[in-house]
Amino acid sequence: MMTSARSADSGLTGSGEPDRYAYAESTGAARATSVSAWDGGEADMARAGRRAAGNRGRGLHGQLVQQLGQMIVSGDLGADRPLVPEEIGQRFEVSRTVVRESLRVLEAKGLVSARPNVGTRVRPVSDWNLLDPDIIEWRAFGPQREDQRRELCELRWAIEPLAARLAADHGRDEIQQRLADMVEIMGHTLAQGDGLTFSRADAEFHALLLQAAGNRMLEHLSGIVGAALQVSGAPAAGCERPTEASVAHHRRIADAVAAGEAATAESAVRQLFMAPTEAAVPATSGAPAPAAPAPGTSSAAPSEAQVPAAPPSGSGASDHVVPAPREH
């Protein structure tokens, strides 16, 4: 449980604007409303308390963003659920300043909204910024992990072949060299059995490919794809399993980009996504099914368009410690 001395700040923000997340002036009716908003939520709060163990040492603000964000994304706090700042402060034992700033971050991510005479409420999934790296991570470890896997697969099928074609046309030497370096790292770590470093190099490779396209909108997506591929604490996030074939596919992409062969580079990315995983691990109960192939492709499970596997059977997604959010 987070602890902090309760501040006695006013209902104004530092800039003098009215506090949109102000505490209720009176404790009577307001408190009754706040308690009802959390009815049946004791188990939810207990799960958040267990998850907080992964956030030790981070600031109160980051911890509260993490915990409330996870609870919203996991469905513990459903759409249109009222979030009363006073009640949040009491439950998590943090100051109103911490609550206010945390709710602002969540509002920027599209998870909550604050309106006069309505208060702060959880927004539906359709309003979330699903390209936000924190939300990507929370979804990857929650009940929506299968949707996250499929949607990431489809997004990458749409943009990465084009990015490879454009990268070959633009010929940015420094990025071409870094692509080659990532392939070398992948080959080296494969031989050493270092799956974590392999996945990091894989994520960097695909982020670089988007950066090399010379398209600022695609470049913006590079960080998003990288974050989705490399969720901290996940095994071999870049592909289902590191293999020699995967390294060879990446090398063909890097070589085609360096040679300025646009059509070959685009084709190599498509072949990478279509390549069946070598020595695939049989599915077990509790493990997610492979992502569906892109329309018009073979039924083989794509080796690259994968998101981290679900937590092992017996460890509920709501108890899995997701990496703490970035500094806001």
Coordinates of C-alpha atoms in Angstrom, one line a residue:
M1 CA 0.0 0.0 0.0
M2 CA 1.3 3.4 -0.9
T3 CA 1.8 5.9 2.0
S4 CA 2.1 9.6 2.0
A5 CA 1.4 12.5 4.3
R6 CA -1.9 13.9 3.3
S7 CA -1.5 17.3 1.8
A8 CA -3.8 20.2 2.6
D9 CA -3.6 21.8 -0.7
S10 CA -6.6 23.8 -2.0
G11 CA -9.0 23.1 -4.8
L12 CA -6.8 25.1 -7.2
T13 CA -4.1 23.7 -9.4
G14 CA -0.6 25.2 -9.4
S15 CA -1.6 27.5 -12.3
G16 CA -4.6 28.8 -10.5
E17 CA -7.1 26.8 -12.6
P18 CA -10.1 25.2 -10.8
D19 CA -9.3 21.6 -9.8
R20 CA -11.3 19.3 -12.1
Y21 CA -10.5 16.4 -9.7
A22 CA -11.3 18.3 -6.5
Y23 CA -12.3 16.5 -3.3
A24 CA -15.9 16.9 -2.1
E25 CA -16.5 19.9 0.1
S26 CA -18.6 17.9 2.5
T27 CA -17.9 14.5 3.7
G28 CA -21.5 13.3 4.2
A29 CA -23.3 12.5 1.0
A30 CA -20.1 12.6 -1.0
R31 CA -18.5 9.8 1.0
A32 CA -21.6 7.7 0.7
T33 CA -21.4 8.1 -3.1
S34 CA -17.7 7.3 -3.1
V35 CA -18.1 4.1 -1.1
S36 CA -20.8 2.9 -3.3
A37 CA -18.6 3.5 -6.3
W38 CA -16.1 0.9 -4.9
D39 CA -18.7 -1.6 -3.7
G40 CA -17.5 -5.1 -4.4
G41 CA -14.1 -3.7 -5.1
E42 CA -12.2 -5.0 -2.1
A43 CA -10.8 -8.0 -4.1
D44 CA -9.8 -5.5 -6.8
M45 CA -8.0 -3.4 -4.3
A46 CA -6.3 -6.4 -2.8
R47 CA -5.0 -7.5 -6.3
A48 CA -3.7 -4.0 -6.8
G49 CA -1.9 -4.2 -3.5
R50 CA -0.2 -7.4 -4.6
R51 CA 0.8 -5.9 -7.9
A52 CA 2.3 -3.0 -6.2
A53 CA 5.1 -5.2 -5.0
G54 CA 6.6 -4.8 -8.5
N55 CA 6.6 -1.0 -8.2
R56 CA 8.6 -0.6 -5.0
G57 CA 11.0 2.3 -5.2
R58 CA 9.0 4.2 -7.8
G59 CA 7.3 7.5 -6.9
L60 CA 3.7 7.5 -5.5
H61 CA 2.5 9.2 -8.7
G62 CA 3.9 6.4 -10.9
Q63 CA 2.6 3.7 -8.7
L64 CA -0.9 5.1 -8.6
V65 CA -1.0 5.5 -12.4
Q66 CA 0.2 1.9 -12.7
Q67 CA -2.3 0.5 -10.4
L68 CA -5.4 2.4 -11.6
G69 CA -4.3 1.9 -15.2
Q70 CA -4.0 -1.9 -14.7
M71 CA -7.4 -2.0 -13.0
I72 CA -9.1 -0.2 -15.8
V73 CA -7.5 -2.1 -18.6
S74 CA -8.1 -5.4 -16.9
G75 CA -11.8 -4.6 -16.5
D76 CA -11.6 -4.5 -12.7
L77 CA -12.9 -0.9 -13.0
G78 CA -15.5 -1.1 -15.8
A79 CA -16.6 1.5 -18.3
D80 CA -18.6 4.4 -16.7
R81 CA -17.4 3.5 -13.3
P82 CA -17.2 6.6 -11.1
L83 CA -13.7 7.4 -9.7
V84 CA -14.0 9.7 -6.7
P85 CA -10.6 11.4 -5.9
E86 CA -11.3 11.5 -2.2
E87 CA -12.1 7.8 -2.1
I88 CA -9.0 6.9 -4.2
G89 CA -6.8 9.0 -1.8
Q90 CA -8.3 7.2 1.2
R91 CA -7.9 3.7 -0.3
F92 CA -4.3 4.2 -1.4
E93 CA -3.3 6.6 1.4
V94 CA -1.9 9.2 -0.9
S95 CA -2.4 13.0 -1.1
R96 CA -4.9 14.7 -3.3
T97 CA -2.0 16.1 -5.3
V98 CA -0.9 12.6 -6.2
V99 CA -4.5 11.6 -7.1
R100 CA -5.0 14.7 -9.2
E101 CA -1.8 14.2 -11.2
S102 CA -2.4 10.5 -11.7
L103 CA -5.9 11.1 -13.0
R104 CA -4.6 13.7 -15.4
V105 CA -2.2 11.1 -16.8
L106 CA -4.9 8.5 -17.2
E107 CA -7.2 11.1 -18.8
A108 CA -4.4 11.9 -21.4
K109 CA -4.3 8.2 -22.2
G110 CA -8.1 8.2 -22.7
L111 CA -8.8 5.9 -19.8
V112 CA -10.9 8.3 -17.7
S113 CA -12.7 11.6 -18.3
A114 CA -13.5 14.4 -15.9
R115 CA -16.5 16.7 -16.4
P116 CA -18.2 19.3 -14.2
N117 CA -21.3 17.9 -12.4
V118 CA -20.5 14.4 -13.6
G119 CA -17.2 13.7 -12.0
T120 CA -14.4 11.4 -13.1
R121 CA -15.5 8.2 -14.8
V122 CA -13.8 5.3 -16.6
R123 CA -14.1 5.6 -20.4
P124 CA -15.0 2.7 -22.7
V125 CA -12.3 0.9 -24.7
S126 CA -13.2 2.7 -27.8
D127 CA -11.9 5.9 -26.3
W128 CA -8.6 4.6 -25.1
N129 CA -5.3 5.6 -26.8
L130 CA -4.5 2.0 -27.8
L131 CA -1.2 3.1 -29.2
D132 CA 0.0 4.4 -25.9
P133 CA 3.0 2.2 -24.8
D134 CA 1.7 1.8 -21.2
I135 CA -1.7 0.7 -22.4
I136 CA 0.0 -1.7 -24.8
E137 CA 1.9 -3.3 -21.9
W138 CA -1.1 -3.4 -19.7
R139 CA -3.2 -5.1 -22.4
A140 CA -0.4 -7.6 -23.2
F141 CA -0.6 -9.0 -19.6
G142 CA -4.3 -8.7 -19.1
P143 CA -7.5 -10.3 -20.3
Q144 CA -7.2 -8.5 -23.6
R145 CA -3.9 -10.1 -24.5
E146 CA -5.4 -12.1 -27.4
D147 CA -6.9 -8.9 -28.9
Q148 CA -3.6 -7.2 -28.4
R149 CA -1.8 -10.1 -30.2
R150 CA -4.1 -10.1 -33.2
E151 CA -4.2 -6.3 -33.5
L152 CA -0.5 -6.0 -33.4
C153 CA -0.1 -8.7 -36.0
E154 CA -2.5 -6.9 -38.3
L155 CA -0.9 -3.6 -37.7
R156 CA 2.6 -4.9 -38.5
W157 CA 1.3 -6.7 -41.6
A158 CA 0.0 -3.4 -42.8
I159 CA 3.0 -1.2 -42.2
E160 CA 6.3 -3.1 -42.1
P161 CA 6.5 -4.4 -45.7
L162 CA 5.8 -0.8 -46.9
A163 CA 8.4 0.5 -44.4
A164 CA 11.0 -1.9 -45.7
R165 CA 10.3 -0.8 -49.3
L166 CA 10.6 2.9 -48.4
A167 CA 13.8 2.2 -46.3
A168 CA 15.5 0.7 -49.3
D169 CA 14.6 3.7 -51.4
H170 CA 15.9 6.2 -48.8
G171 CA 19.3 4.7 -48.1
R172 CA 20.1 6.1 -44.6
D173 CA 23.6 4.6 -44.0
E174 CA 23.6 4.9 -40.2
I175 CA 20.3 3.1 -39.9
Q176 CA 21.3 0.4 -42.4
Q177 CA 24.4 -0.2 -40.3
R178 CA 22.4 -0.5 -37.2
L179 CA 20.0 -3.0 -38.9
A180 CA 23.1 -5.1 -39.7
D181 CA 24.3 -4.8 -36.1
M182 CA 21.0 -6.0 -34.8
V183 CA 21.2 -9.0 -37.0
E184 CA 24.6 -9.8 -35.8
I185 CA 23.5 -9.5 -32.2
M186 CA 20.5 -11.8 -32.8
G187 CA 22.8 -14.4 -34.4
H188 CA 25.3 -14.2 -31.5
T189 CA 22.7 -14.3 -28.7
L190 CA 20.9 -17.2 -30.5
A191 CA 24.1 -19.2 -30.3
Q192 CA 24.4 -18.3 -26.6
G193 CA 20.8 -19.1 -25.8
D194 CA 20.2 -15.6 -24.6
G195 CA 16.5 -15.2 -25.5
L196 CA 16.1 -11.8 -23.7
T197 CA 18.9 -10.1 -25.6
F198 CA 17.7 -11.7 -28.8
S199 CA 14.2 -10.2 -28.3
R200 CA 15.6 -6.8 -27.5
A201 CA 17.7 -6.8 -30.7
D202 CA 14.6 -8.0 -32.6
A203 CA 12.5 -5.2 -31.3
E204 CA 15.2 -2.7 -32.1
F205 CA 15.5 -4.1 -35.6
H206 CA 11.8 -3.5 -36.4
A207 CA 11.8 -0.1 -34.8
L208 CA 14.8 0.9 -37.0
L209 CA 13.0 -0.4 -40.1
L210 CA 10.1 2.0 -39.5
Q211 CA 12.5 4.9 -38.7
A212 CA 14.4 4.3 -41.9
A213 CA 11.3 4.7 -44.0
G214 CA 11.6 8.5 -44.2
N215 CA 7.9 8.9 -43.2
R216 CA 7.4 10.7 -40.0
M217 CA 4.1 9.0 -39.3
L218 CA 5.6 5.6 -39.7
E219 CA 8.6 6.7 -37.6
H220 CA 6.1 7.6 -34.9
L221 CA 4.9 4.1 -34.9
S222 CA 8.4 2.7 -34.4
G223 CA 8.3 3.2 -30.7
I224 CA 4.9 1.7 -30.5
V225 CA 5.8 -1.5 -32.3
G226 CA 9.0 -1.7 -30.3
A227 CA 7.2 -1.3 -27.0
A228 CA 4.6 -4.0 -28.0
L229 CA 7.4 -6.4 -29.1
Q230 CA 9.5 -5.9 -26.0
V231 CA 7.3 -5.9 -23.0
S232 CA 9.6 -6.0 -20.0
G233 CA 9.7 -9.4 -18.3
A234 CA 8.3 -11.3 -21.2
P235 CA 10.1 -14.2 -22.8
A236 CA 11.5 -13.7 -26.3
A237 CA 9.0 -11.0 -27.1
G238 CA 10.0 -10.5 -30.7
C239 CA 9.1 -13.9 -32.1
E240 CA 7.6 -17.2 -30.8
R241 CA 11.1 -18.7 -30.5
P242 CA 14.6 -17.5 -31.6
T243 CA 15.7 -19.6 -34.6
E244 CA 18.4 -19.7 -37.2
A245 CA 15.6 -19.2 -39.9
S246 CA 14.5 -16.0 -38.1
V247 CA 18.0 -14.6 -38.1
A248 CA 18.4 -15.5 -41.8
H249 CA 15.1 -13.7 -42.6
H250 CA 16.2 -10.6 -40.8
R251 CA 19.6 -10.7 -42.6
R252 CA 17.8 -10.8 -46.0
I253 CA 15.8 -7.8 -45.0
A254 CA 18.9 -5.8 -43.9
D255 CA 20.8 -6.8 -47.0
A256 CA 18.0 -5.8 -49.3
V257 CA 17.6 -2.4 -47.6
A258 CA 21.3 -1.8 -47.8
A259 CA 21.4 -2.7 -51.5
G260 CA 18.5 -0.4 -52.2
E261 CA 16.3 -3.3 -53.5
A262 CA 12.9 -2.0 -52.5
A263 CA 10.8 -4.9 -53.9
T264 CA 13.1 -7.5 -52.4
A265 CA 13.0 -5.8 -49.0
E266 CA 9.2 -5.7 -49.0
S267 CA 9.0 -9.3 -50.0
A268 CA 11.5 -10.4 -47.4
V269 CA 9.4 -8.9 -44.6
R270 CA 6.3 -10.7 -45.9
Q271 CA 8.3 -14.0 -46.0
L272 CA 9.4 -13.4 -42.4
F273 CA 5.9 -13.0 -41.2
M274 CA 4.7 -16.1 -43.1
A275 CA 7.6 -18.4 -42.1
P276 CA 6.4 -21.2 -39.7
T277 CA 8.1 -21.3 -36.4
E278 CA 10.8 -23.9 -36.1
A279 CA 10.5 -26.3 -33.2
A280 CA 7.3 -24.7 -32.2
V281 CA 6.2 -25.4 -28.6
P282 CA 2.9 -27.4 -28.5
A283 CA 0.0 -25.5 -27.1
T284 CA -1.0 -26.3 -23.6
S285 CA -4.0 -25.5 -21.5
G286 CA -3.8 -22.0 -20.3
A287 CA -1.5 -20.9 -23.2
P288 CA -2.9 -18.6 -25.8
A289 CA -3.5 -19.8 -29.3
P290 CA -1.2 -18.5 -32.1
A291 CA -2.3 -15.3 -33.8
A292 CA -4.4 -15.7 -36.9
P293 CA -2.5 -15.2 -40.2
A294 CA -3.1 -12.1 -42.2
P295 CA -5.7 -12.4 -44.9
G296 CA -4.5 -14.1 -48.0
T297 CA -1.6 -15.8 -46.4
S298 CA -1.0 -19.5 -45.5
S299 CA -2.4 -20.9 -42.3
A300 CA 1.1 -21.4 -40.8
A301 CA 1.6 -19.4 -37.6
P302 CA 3.7 -16.4 -38.3
S303 CA 7.0 -16.4 -36.5
E304 CA 7.4 -12.7 -36.1
A305 CA 3.9 -11.3 -35.6
Q306 CA 3.6 -12.5 -32.1
V307 CA 3.1 -10.7 -28.8
P308 CA 4.4 -12.1 -25.4
A309 CA 2.7 -15.3 -24.3
A310 CA 0.1 -15.2 -21.5
P311 CA 1.2 -15.8 -17.9
P312 CA 1.5 -19.5 -17.0
S313 CA -1.6 -21.3 -16.1
G314 CA -2.5 -20.8 -12.5
S315 CA -1.2 -17.2 -12.3
G316 CA -4.2 -15.0 -13.1
A317 CA -3.5 -12.1 -15.4
S318 CA -4.8 -9.7 -12.7
D319 CA -1.9 -10.8 -10.4
H320 CA 0.8 -10.5 -13.0
V321 CA 3.2 -7.6 -12.3
V322 CA 3.3 -5.4 -15.3
P323 CA 6.3 -3.1 -15.7
A324 CA 5.8 0.3 -14.1
P325 CA 4.8 3.1 -16.5
R326 CA 7.3 5.5 -17.9
E327 CA 8.0 8.8 -16.0
H328 CA 5.1 11.2 -16.8

